[in-house]
Amino acid sequence: MSTDKRAGSFWKYVWLVAGREYGENVRTKGFIIGLLFFPLMLWAGIRVPRFLADKATPTRYYCVVDRSKDLGEIVRSHLKSEATKRIDLAKAEWFEKTRSQPEDKRKPFVEPKARFVEVPVPSGVVADDTEGLKTALKPYLVGEKKIVVDGKDAELFALVVLPEDLAKRKKGAEFWTINLADSDLKEGVERSLEDELRRREFVSAGMLPDEVKRIAEIRVKVESKNPKKKEGDEKVSTADVVRQWAPAGFVYLLFIGIMTVAQMLLNNTVEEKSNRIVEVLLSSVTSTELMTGKLVGIAGVGFTMFLSWFTTGALVLRLSFGPEVDDIARMIFTVIFTPQFIGAFAVYFTMAYLLYASVFLAIGALCNTLKDAQNFMGPVVMVMMVPVLTMMFIPKDPNGTLATVLSWVPIYSPFIMLNRIAADPPMFDVIGTGALTIVTTALLLILAGRIFRVGILRTGQPPKIVELFRWMKQGA
Amino acid sequence: MTDSVLRLRGLRKRYGDFVAVDDLDLDVPRGCVLGFLGPNGAGKTTTIRMILGIYEPSGGTIEVLGTPSALDVRHRIGYLPEEKGLYKKMKARDLIAYFAELKGMKSKDARQRAIELLDRYGLGEFKERKCDALSKGMGQKVQVLASIAHRPEFVILDEPFSGLDPVNQQVMEQVIADLSKDGSTIVFSTHDLEKAEHLCDRIAMLARGKKVFDGTLQEAFAALPKRIVIGTSAESAALQALSGVTSVARGRVDGTYELGLSQDASPDGILTACIRAGHEVRSFDKREPGLRELFFDRVGAKDAAEMLA
């Protein structure tokens, strides 16, 4: 027979409950899919735009009808120099990537596909004048007829018409296409025409062509500086911009994380209540042991989720580094994976988790069905939405009135302070709001514990507000 | 002072104006099997929950295993609630081991014990099965095993037979018999009077929150008014006039009467008196009293009929 004392301490039973909660929740399909989904999204977020830029856009073919005698050539040479620049850049990227590899193992350089290629007017098209030519080319432009390039059918993307008096009138050029989204070619044509016609005007006004060239090549760069940074280091880099906005991402992550784990807490509690397992549990452990065990177990699930997200996220970013110094993946990586950000995230997640978990546990203890629980959840989620709605405004004025005021609202404090973290908020705010949140959380946990104790065994309809206050007193 | 596992004195539970349990006294001697009987709403489950410390009593005292609160000795108590539920995603073995661990068993012992129990009660091949893949009866067995895996000295089972098919009821009876053989004290609530008569040493009956009987089976039968059923040509007034007859009611068969007798009257004496008075006697039947009769007698015909329907 058993001894008189129950074996083991409070924490032994807390760990038992926590272990079960943890095991059950990390083994669900939904959780595992969630873990994989995040790095996949990140990977896609970096890769897809690059892929679209590199590969997915087909080579586009266009015709030029040049009645202006010489402007057609100008346009052609400009477009050609842009294409060359693109190839040079790709070559530099290839060189950077393969530099460290032994020569015989290097992948050979493959020239990227040309974006725009001029083709002659299709052989069947005959017309006496420009108008006739335009009409004759229309079926090709709308895709009814195909042009033939290297023996294969292809679509005619655009028709560029440069009228005879273009140089004189400075207008009348036409760009025919049904694709309004890809405006790169049109912009290229415009730029080259503008440059050339301006150059001619300057020259005719008496300037030397070399002088005109020199003036045309003047470029002014405006440097952003941050007065808060150290002297000599005030220059604002792209990394600084990323750094300013990264906390918004963290806030979003925090919100998703809290919602996910809080939902687990709610579901499990309601399940135990609705099938009355809770009676057996409470004939074995105290309600405080049960509640603490749940809090610890689900917190473990949350930390597992973030640990996995951050490791896989770091891995994906690391593998996605482009050759440029200001490559977006590299920058996000160096900005995010600092002790300041990760540490702040861990601290504020713990705070926000305990705060909201106590609310969700109390709701779970009040409800017998998930439907009841959802009725309670509605207002809570609405309240929780505020930091998500403001997360894009806070970084613009991280130490402004809105940010400061919201920071001192305990239920928003973890979110808003995390949002402000890049702007090094005043120590007073950091410590003050932190202390306030901890006190509020402790208070909420005590109240939730009382509601939990009374509510967890109750069946039937959820209680009215008045009853709730009575429970808070009664459960003491 | 006898060795009582459970001692209730003046136990009360009120919900607003409704009195669920009223002034209940009860002693459960160590080693006995006590059947806790009563119609729905009699207060059985409420009493059990108060004993376990799940509900706070409105008044009275509870002494479980020598302590005022079951919470202090919860590791020595096994409990099967009325509404049966399991963690759907847990394997049968893990679930039994988990609940045993919550009762203070070491992890290794708990797992071993879980396998041993599943094997013993014919669930060995389902030990790796998740609970939501078990049939209802099997799930219920798993839950029973989970509640006794830690070898409790005091076991409380709330309606252990409800929802079980005859085969599983047999297994449940075996579980109770085995527990009793091992020296556990068992309290179980039930509607099933036959089961109670068959399994219990003692009976406690509850009706509308009040105790209406408490004692051994022998005491229960002795406490019953004696009854005979007699087929006779005599009028009911004439039967009423016989000494020792306390009540006369029409029997189920035409021309028969059911007679209630006073404690000191003997059925044979009534028969003799009847014949001496010149009444024709066609049939005569001594009714063996059972729990059913006790139940009707103590709970009242309406509640009893409702429960036994």
Short mmCIF file of N, CA, C and O in Angstrom, two decimals, chain A residues 352-454:
data_model
loop_
_atom_site.label_atom_id
_atom_site.label_comp_id
_atom_site.label_asym_id
_atom_site.label_seq_id
_atom_site.Cartn_x
_atom_site.Cartn_y
_atom_site.Cartn_z
N ALA A 352 3.89 38.30 -22.98
CA ALA A 352 2.61 38.31 -23.69
C ALA A 352 1.92 36.96 -23.53
O ALA A 352 0.70 36.88 -23.35
N TYR A 353 2.72 35.88 -23.58
CA TYR A 353 2.14 34.55 -23.46
C TYR A 353 1.43 34.37 -22.13
O TYR A 353 0.27 33.99 -22.08
N LEU A 354 2.15 34.68 -21.05
CA LEU A 354 1.56 34.48 -19.72
C LEU A 354 0.31 35.34 -19.55
O LEU A 354 -0.69 34.91 -19.00
N LEU A 355 0.39 36.56 -20.07
CA LEU A 355 -0.73 37.48 -19.94
C LEU A 355 -1.97 36.94 -20.66
O LEU A 355 -3.03 36.81 -20.07
N TYR A 356 -1.78 36.60 -21.93
CA TYR A 356 -2.95 36.15 -22.70
C TYR A 356 -3.35 34.73 -22.34
O TYR A 356 -4.52 34.38 -22.34
N ALA A 357 -2.36 33.90 -22.01
CA ALA A 357 -2.67 32.52 -21.64
C ALA A 357 -3.59 32.48 -20.42
O ALA A 357 -4.51 31.67 -20.36
N SER A 358 -3.35 33.38 -19.47
CA SER A 358 -4.20 33.37 -18.28
C SER A 358 -5.64 33.68 -18.67
O SER A 358 -6.57 33.06 -18.17
N VAL A 359 -5.80 34.61 -19.62
CA VAL A 359 -7.15 34.94 -20.07
C VAL A 359 -7.79 33.74 -20.79
O VAL A 359 -8.93 33.38 -20.52
N PHE A 360 -7.00 33.10 -21.66
CA PHE A 360 -7.56 31.99 -22.43
C PHE A 360 -7.86 30.78 -21.54
O PHE A 360 -8.84 30.07 -21.75
N LEU A 361 -7.02 30.56 -20.53
CA LEU A 361 -7.27 29.45 -19.61
C LEU A 361 -8.57 29.68 -18.85
O LEU A 361 -9.37 28.76 -18.68
N ALA A 362 -8.77 30.93 -18.43
CA ALA A 362 -10.00 31.24 -17.72
C ALA A 362 -11.20 31.02 -18.63
O ALA A 362 -12.20 30.43 -18.23
N ILE A 363 -11.08 31.45 -19.89
CA ILE A 363 -12.18 31.24 -20.84
C ILE A 363 -12.44 29.75 -21.02
O ILE A 363 -13.58 29.29 -20.99
N GLY A 364 -11.35 28.99 -21.18
CA GLY A 364 -11.48 27.54 -21.34
C GLY A 364 -12.20 26.92 -20.16
O GLY A 364 -13.05 26.04 -20.33
N ALA A 365 -11.89 27.41 -18.97
CA ALA A 365 -12.50 26.84 -17.77
C ALA A 365 -13.98 27.19 -17.67
O ALA A 365 -14.75 26.50 -17.01
N LEU A 366 -14.37 28.25 -18.37
CA LEU A 366 -15.77 28.70 -18.29
C LEU A 366 -16.67 27.96 -19.26
O LEU A 366 -17.88 27.91 -19.08
N CYS A 367 -16.08 27.40 -20.33
CA CYS A 367 -16.90 26.91 -21.42
C CYS A 367 -16.89 25.39 -21.49
O CYS A 367 -15.89 24.76 -21.19
N ASN A 368 -18.01 24.84 -21.91
CA ASN A 368 -18.09 23.40 -22.08
C ASN A 368 -17.94 22.98 -23.52
O ASN A 368 -17.69 21.83 -23.82
N THR A 369 -18.17 23.93 -24.43
CA THR A 369 -18.02 23.59 -25.84
C THR A 369 -17.16 24.66 -26.49
O THR A 369 -17.07 25.79 -26.00
N LEU A 370 -16.56 24.30 -27.63
CA LEU A 370 -15.74 25.27 -28.35
C LEU A 370 -16.58 26.43 -28.85
O LEU A 370 -16.10 27.54 -28.99
N LYS A 371 -17.87 26.15 -29.07
CA LYS A 371 -18.75 27.21 -29.56
C LYS A 371 -18.91 28.31 -28.50
O LYS A 371 -18.82 29.48 -28.81
N ASP A 372 -19.13 27.87 -27.28
CA ASP A 372 -19.18 28.83 -26.18
C ASP A 372 -17.89 29.63 -26.13
O ASP A 372 -17.89 30.85 -25.97
N ALA A 373 -16.78 28.90 -26.26
CA ALA A 373 -15.47 29.53 -26.15
C ALA A 373 -15.28 30.59 -27.23
O ALA A 373 -14.73 31.67 -26.98
N GLN A 374 -15.78 30.29 -28.44
CA GLN A 374 -15.60 31.26 -29.52
C GLN A 374 -16.34 32.56 -29.25
O GLN A 374 -15.89 33.63 -29.64
N ASN A 375 -17.48 32.44 -28.57
CA ASN A 375 -18.22 33.66 -28.22
C ASN A 375 -17.38 34.57 -27.32
O ASN A 375 -17.39 35.78 -27.47
N PHE A 376 -16.66 33.95 -26.39
CA PHE A 376 -15.80 34.74 -25.51
C PHE A 376 -14.58 35.26 -26.26
O PHE A 376 -14.07 36.33 -25.96
N MET A 377 -14.10 34.43 -27.21
CA MET A 377 -12.87 34.75 -27.92
C MET A 377 -12.99 36.01 -28.75
O MET A 377 -12.03 36.78 -28.86
N GLY A 378 -14.17 36.21 -29.36
CA GLY A 378 -14.37 37.34 -30.26
C GLY A 378 -13.82 38.65 -29.70
O GLY A 378 -12.90 39.23 -30.28
N PRO A 379 -14.33 39.10 -28.55
CA PRO A 379 -13.85 40.38 -28.01
C PRO A 379 -12.36 40.36 -27.69
O PRO A 379 -11.66 41.36 -27.91
N VAL A 380 -11.86 39.23 -27.20
CA VAL A 380 -10.45 39.15 -26.84
C VAL A 380 -9.57 39.35 -28.09
O VAL A 380 -8.60 40.10 -28.06
N VAL A 381 -9.97 38.69 -29.17
CA VAL A 381 -9.19 38.81 -30.40
C VAL A 381 -9.24 40.24 -30.92
O VAL A 381 -8.24 40.79 -31.39
N MET A 382 -10.44 40.88 -30.80
CA MET A 382 -10.55 42.27 -31.24
C MET A 382 -9.58 43.17 -30.49
O MET A 382 -8.89 43.99 -31.07
N VAL A 383 -9.53 42.95 -29.18
CA VAL A 383 -8.61 43.73 -28.35
C VAL A 383 -7.17 43.45 -28.76
O VAL A 383 -6.33 44.34 -28.85
N MET A 384 -6.91 42.20 -29.08
CA MET A 384 -5.54 41.79 -29.43
C MET A 384 -5.10 42.33 -30.79
O MET A 384 -3.91 42.34 -31.10
N MET A 385 -6.09 42.74 -31.61
CA MET A 385 -5.75 43.19 -32.96
C MET A 385 -5.02 44.54 -32.96
O MET A 385 -4.31 44.86 -33.90
N VAL A 386 -5.22 45.34 -31.92
CA VAL A 386 -4.68 46.70 -31.91
C VAL A 386 -3.18 46.76 -32.26
O VAL A 386 -2.78 47.51 -33.14
N PRO A 387 -2.33 45.94 -31.62
CA PRO A 387 -0.91 46.03 -31.95
C PRO A 387 -0.62 45.67 -33.41
O PRO A 387 0.35 46.17 -33.99
N VAL A 388 -1.45 44.81 -33.98
CA VAL A 388 -1.23 44.43 -35.38
C VAL A 388 -1.61 45.59 -36.29
O VAL A 388 -0.95 45.86 -37.30
N LEU A 389 -2.69 46.29 -35.91
CA LEU A 389 -3.13 47.42 -36.73
C LEU A 389 -2.14 48.57 -36.66
O LEU A 389 -1.99 49.33 -37.61
N THR A 390 -1.47 48.71 -35.51
CA THR A 390 -0.56 49.85 -35.37
C THR A 390 0.88 49.50 -35.70
O THR A 390 1.74 50.37 -35.69
N MET A 391 1.15 48.23 -36.00
CA MET A 391 2.55 47.83 -36.08
C MET A 391 3.31 48.52 -37.21
O MET A 391 4.53 48.65 -37.13
N MET A 392 2.60 49.00 -38.23
CA MET A 392 3.29 49.69 -39.31
C MET A 392 3.47 51.19 -39.02
O MET A 392 4.26 51.86 -39.66
N PHE A 393 2.70 51.70 -38.06
CA PHE A 393 2.82 53.13 -37.72
C PHE A 393 3.89 53.37 -36.67
O PHE A 393 4.57 54.40 -36.69
N ILE A 394 3.99 52.43 -35.75
CA ILE A 394 4.92 52.62 -34.63
C ILE A 394 6.36 52.87 -35.10
O ILE A 394 6.99 53.81 -34.63
N PRO A 395 6.90 52.08 -36.06
CA PRO A 395 8.29 52.32 -36.46
C PRO A 395 8.52 53.70 -37.07
O PRO A 395 9.64 54.21 -37.04
N LYS A 396 7.48 54.33 -37.59
CA LYS A 396 7.64 55.66 -38.18
C LYS A 396 7.90 56.71 -37.11
O LYS A 396 8.56 57.71 -37.35
N ASP A 397 7.31 56.48 -35.94
CA ASP A 397 7.51 57.42 -34.84
C ASP A 397 7.61 56.61 -33.55
O ASP A 397 6.73 56.64 -32.71
N PRO A 398 8.72 55.86 -33.42
CA PRO A 398 8.77 54.82 -32.39
C PRO A 398 8.77 55.35 -30.96
O PRO A 398 8.45 54.62 -30.04
N ASN A 399 9.13 56.62 -30.79
CA ASN A 399 9.09 57.16 -29.43
C ASN A 399 8.07 58.29 -29.32
O ASN A 399 8.14 59.14 -28.45
N GLY A 400 7.11 58.29 -30.25
CA GLY A 400 6.08 59.33 -30.27
C GLY A 400 4.96 59.05 -29.29
O GLY A 400 5.01 58.10 -28.50
N THR A 401 3.94 59.90 -29.36
CA THR A 401 2.86 59.82 -28.38
C THR A 401 2.12 58.49 -28.44
O THR A 401 1.93 57.83 -27.43
N LEU A 402 1.70 58.10 -29.66
CA LEU A 402 0.93 56.86 -29.81
C LEU A 402 1.70 55.68 -29.24
O LEU A 402 1.18 54.91 -28.43
N ALA A 403 2.98 55.59 -29.64
CA ALA A 403 3.80 54.48 -29.19
C ALA A 403 3.94 54.49 -27.67
O ALA A 403 3.77 53.46 -27.00
N THR A 404 4.23 55.66 -27.13
CA THR A 404 4.46 55.74 -25.68
C THR A 404 3.20 55.40 -24.90
O THR A 404 3.23 54.61 -23.96
N VAL A 405 2.07 55.98 -25.34
CA VAL A 405 0.83 55.72 -24.61
C VAL A 405 0.48 54.24 -24.65
O VAL A 405 0.20 53.62 -23.62
N LEU A 406 0.51 53.64 -25.84
CA LEU A 406 0.15 52.23 -25.96
C LEU A 406 1.10 51.33 -25.17
O LEU A 406 0.70 50.29 -24.65
N SER A 407 2.37 51.77 -25.06
CA SER A 407 3.34 50.97 -24.31
C SER A 407 2.95 50.80 -22.86
O SER A 407 3.30 49.83 -22.22
N TRP A 408 2.24 51.80 -22.36
CA TRP A 408 1.87 51.76 -20.94
C TRP A 408 0.54 51.06 -20.70
O TRP A 408 0.05 51.02 -19.58
N VAL A 409 -0.08 50.54 -21.76
CA VAL A 409 -1.26 49.70 -21.58
C VAL A 409 -0.75 48.26 -21.46
O VAL A 409 -0.22 47.73 -22.43
N PRO A 410 -0.86 47.66 -20.27
CA PRO A 410 -0.19 46.38 -20.05
C PRO A 410 -0.49 45.31 -21.10
O PRO A 410 0.40 44.56 -21.47
N ILE A 411 -1.76 45.26 -21.57
CA ILE A 411 -2.07 44.17 -22.51
C ILE A 411 -1.40 44.40 -23.86
O ILE A 411 -1.31 43.49 -24.66
N TYR A 412 -0.95 45.62 -24.14
CA TYR A 412 -0.28 45.90 -25.41
C TYR A 412 1.22 46.04 -25.26
O TYR A 412 1.97 46.00 -26.23
N SER A 413 1.63 46.24 -24.02
CA SER A 413 3.02 46.55 -23.74
C SER A 413 4.03 45.64 -24.45
O SER A 413 4.93 46.13 -25.13
N PRO A 414 3.89 44.32 -24.34
CA PRO A 414 4.90 43.47 -24.96
C PRO A 414 4.98 43.69 -26.47
O PRO A 414 6.08 43.74 -27.04
N PHE A 415 3.83 43.88 -27.11
CA PHE A 415 3.81 44.07 -28.55
C PHE A 415 4.44 45.40 -28.94
O PHE A 415 5.30 45.47 -29.80
N ILE A 416 3.99 46.46 -28.29
CA ILE A 416 4.42 47.80 -28.68
C ILE A 416 5.91 48.00 -28.34
O ILE A 416 6.67 48.57 -29.13
N MET A 417 6.33 47.51 -27.19
CA MET A 417 7.74 47.68 -26.82
C MET A 417 8.63 46.92 -27.80
O MET A 417 9.71 47.38 -28.16
N LEU A 418 8.17 45.76 -28.22
CA LEU A 418 8.93 44.99 -29.22
C LEU A 418 9.00 45.77 -30.53
O LEU A 418 10.02 45.81 -31.21
N ASN A 419 7.88 46.43 -30.84
CA ASN A 419 7.79 47.23 -32.05
C ASN A 419 8.76 48.41 -32.02
O ASN A 419 9.25 48.87 -33.04
N ARG A 420 9.04 48.91 -30.80
CA ARG A 420 9.88 50.10 -30.66
C ARG A 420 11.35 49.75 -30.48
O ARG A 420 12.20 50.65 -30.43
N ILE A 421 11.66 48.50 -30.35
CA ILE A 421 12.96 48.08 -29.87
C ILE A 421 14.12 48.64 -30.69
O ILE A 421 15.16 49.01 -30.14
N ALA A 422 13.92 48.80 -32.01
CA ALA A 422 15.02 49.26 -32.86
C ALA A 422 15.38 50.72 -32.58
O ALA A 422 16.48 51.17 -32.86
N ALA A 423 14.41 51.46 -32.03
CA ALA A 423 14.64 52.88 -31.80
C ALA A 423 15.22 53.16 -30.42
O ALA A 423 15.25 54.30 -29.98
N ASP A 424 15.69 52.12 -29.76
CA ASP A 424 16.24 52.25 -28.41
C ASP A 424 15.37 53.14 -27.52
O ASP A 424 15.76 54.25 -27.17
N PRO A 425 14.19 52.67 -27.14
CA PRO A 425 13.29 53.49 -26.32
C PRO A 425 13.92 53.82 -24.97
O PRO A 425 14.83 53.11 -24.53
N PRO A 426 13.46 54.92 -24.32
CA PRO A 426 14.05 55.34 -23.05
C PRO A 426 13.99 54.20 -22.02
O PRO A 426 13.01 53.46 -21.97
N MET A 427 15.03 54.09 -21.20
CA MET A 427 15.11 53.06 -20.17
C MET A 427 13.89 53.08 -19.27
O MET A 427 13.39 52.04 -18.84
N PHE A 428 13.43 54.30 -18.99
CA PHE A 428 12.26 54.46 -18.12
C PHE A 428 11.07 53.67 -18.68
O PHE A 428 10.38 52.95 -17.96
N ASP A 429 10.86 53.79 -20.00
CA ASP A 429 9.75 53.08 -20.64
C ASP A 429 9.97 51.58 -20.56
O ASP A 429 9.06 50.81 -20.27
N VAL A 430 11.21 51.15 -20.85
CA VAL A 430 11.49 49.72 -20.91
C VAL A 430 11.22 49.08 -19.55
O VAL A 430 10.48 48.09 -19.44
N ILE A 431 11.79 49.66 -18.51
CA ILE A 431 11.66 49.06 -17.18
C ILE A 431 10.26 49.27 -16.62
O ILE A 431 9.63 48.34 -16.11
N GLY A 432 9.75 50.49 -16.79
CA GLY A 432 8.42 50.81 -16.25
C GLY A 432 7.34 49.93 -16.85
O GLY A 432 6.57 49.30 -16.12
N THR A 433 7.29 49.86 -18.18
CA THR A 433 6.22 49.07 -18.81
C THR A 433 6.42 47.60 -18.51
O THR A 433 5.46 46.86 -18.31
N GLY A 434 7.69 47.18 -18.44
CA GLY A 434 7.98 45.78 -18.11
C GLY A 434 7.43 45.43 -16.74
O GLY A 434 6.73 44.42 -16.58
N ALA A 435 7.71 46.28 -15.77
CA ALA A 435 7.26 46.02 -14.40
C ALA A 435 5.73 46.02 -14.35
O ALA A 435 5.12 45.14 -13.74
N LEU A 436 5.12 46.98 -15.03
CA LEU A 436 3.67 47.07 -15.04
C LEU A 436 3.05 45.80 -15.64
O LEU A 436 2.07 45.26 -15.13
N THR A 437 3.66 45.33 -16.73
CA THR A 437 3.14 44.12 -17.38
C THR A 437 3.28 42.92 -16.46
O THR A 437 2.36 42.09 -16.36
N ILE A 438 4.41 42.83 -15.78
CA ILE A 438 4.62 41.68 -14.89
C ILE A 438 3.60 41.69 -13.76
O ILE A 438 2.98 40.66 -13.45
N VAL A 439 3.37 42.87 -13.19
CA VAL A 439 2.38 42.97 -12.11
C VAL A 439 0.99 42.59 -12.62
O VAL A 439 0.27 41.81 -12.01
N THR A 440 0.63 43.15 -13.79
CA THR A 440 -0.69 42.85 -14.36
C THR A 440 -0.82 41.36 -14.64
O THR A 440 -1.86 40.76 -14.35
N THR A 441 0.23 40.77 -15.20
CA THR A 441 0.19 39.35 -15.53
C THR A 441 0.00 38.52 -14.26
O THR A 441 -0.82 37.60 -14.23
N ALA A 442 0.75 38.88 -13.22
CA ALA A 442 0.63 38.13 -11.97
C ALA A 442 -0.80 38.21 -11.45
O ALA A 442 -1.39 37.20 -11.04
N LEU A 443 -1.37 39.40 -11.51
CA LEU A 443 -2.73 39.61 -11.04
C LEU A 443 -3.72 38.78 -11.86
O LEU A 443 -4.59 38.11 -11.32
N LEU A 444 -3.53 38.84 -13.19
CA LEU A 444 -4.42 38.08 -14.08
C LEU A 444 -4.30 36.59 -13.82
O LEU A 444 -5.29 35.86 -13.83
N LEU A 445 -3.07 36.12 -13.57
CA LEU A 445 -2.86 34.70 -13.32
C LEU A 445 -3.58 34.26 -12.04
O LEU A 445 -4.19 33.20 -12.00
N ILE A 446 -3.53 35.14 -11.03
CA ILE A 446 -4.21 34.79 -9.78
C ILE A 446 -5.72 34.72 -10.01
O ILE A 446 -6.38 33.75 -9.63
N LEU A 447 -6.25 35.73 -10.70
CA LEU A 447 -7.69 35.75 -10.97
C LEU A 447 -8.09 34.57 -11.85
O LEU A 447 -9.09 33.90 -11.59
N ALA A 448 -7.28 34.32 -12.88
CA ALA A 448 -7.58 33.20 -13.78
C ALA A 448 -7.55 31.89 -12.99
O ALA A 448 -8.38 31.01 -13.21
N GLY A 449 -6.61 31.79 -12.07
CA GLY A 449 -6.52 30.59 -11.23
C GLY A 449 -7.81 30.38 -10.44
O GLY A 449 -8.30 29.26 -10.34
N ARG A 450 -8.35 31.48 -9.93
CA ARG A 450 -9.59 31.37 -9.16
C ARG A 450 -10.75 30.96 -10.04
O ARG A 450 -11.55 30.09 -9.69
N ILE A 451 -10.85 31.61 -11.19
CA ILE A 451 -11.94 31.26 -12.12
C ILE A 451 -11.77 29.80 -12.55
O ILE A 451 -12.73 29.04 -12.61
N PHE A 452 -10.52 29.44 -12.83
CA PHE A 452 -10.22 28.08 -13.27
C PHE A 452 -10.69 27.06 -12.22
O PHE A 452 -11.35 26.09 -12.53
N ARG A 453 -10.34 27.33 -10.96
CA ARG A 453 -10.67 26.40 -9.88
C ARG A 453 -12.18 26.15 -9.79
O ARG A 453 -12.62 25.03 -9.62
N VAL A 454 -12.95 27.23 -9.91
CA VAL A 454 -14.39 27.08 -9.78
C VAL A 454 -15.01 26.59 -11.08
O VAL A 454 -15.85 25.71 -11.11
#
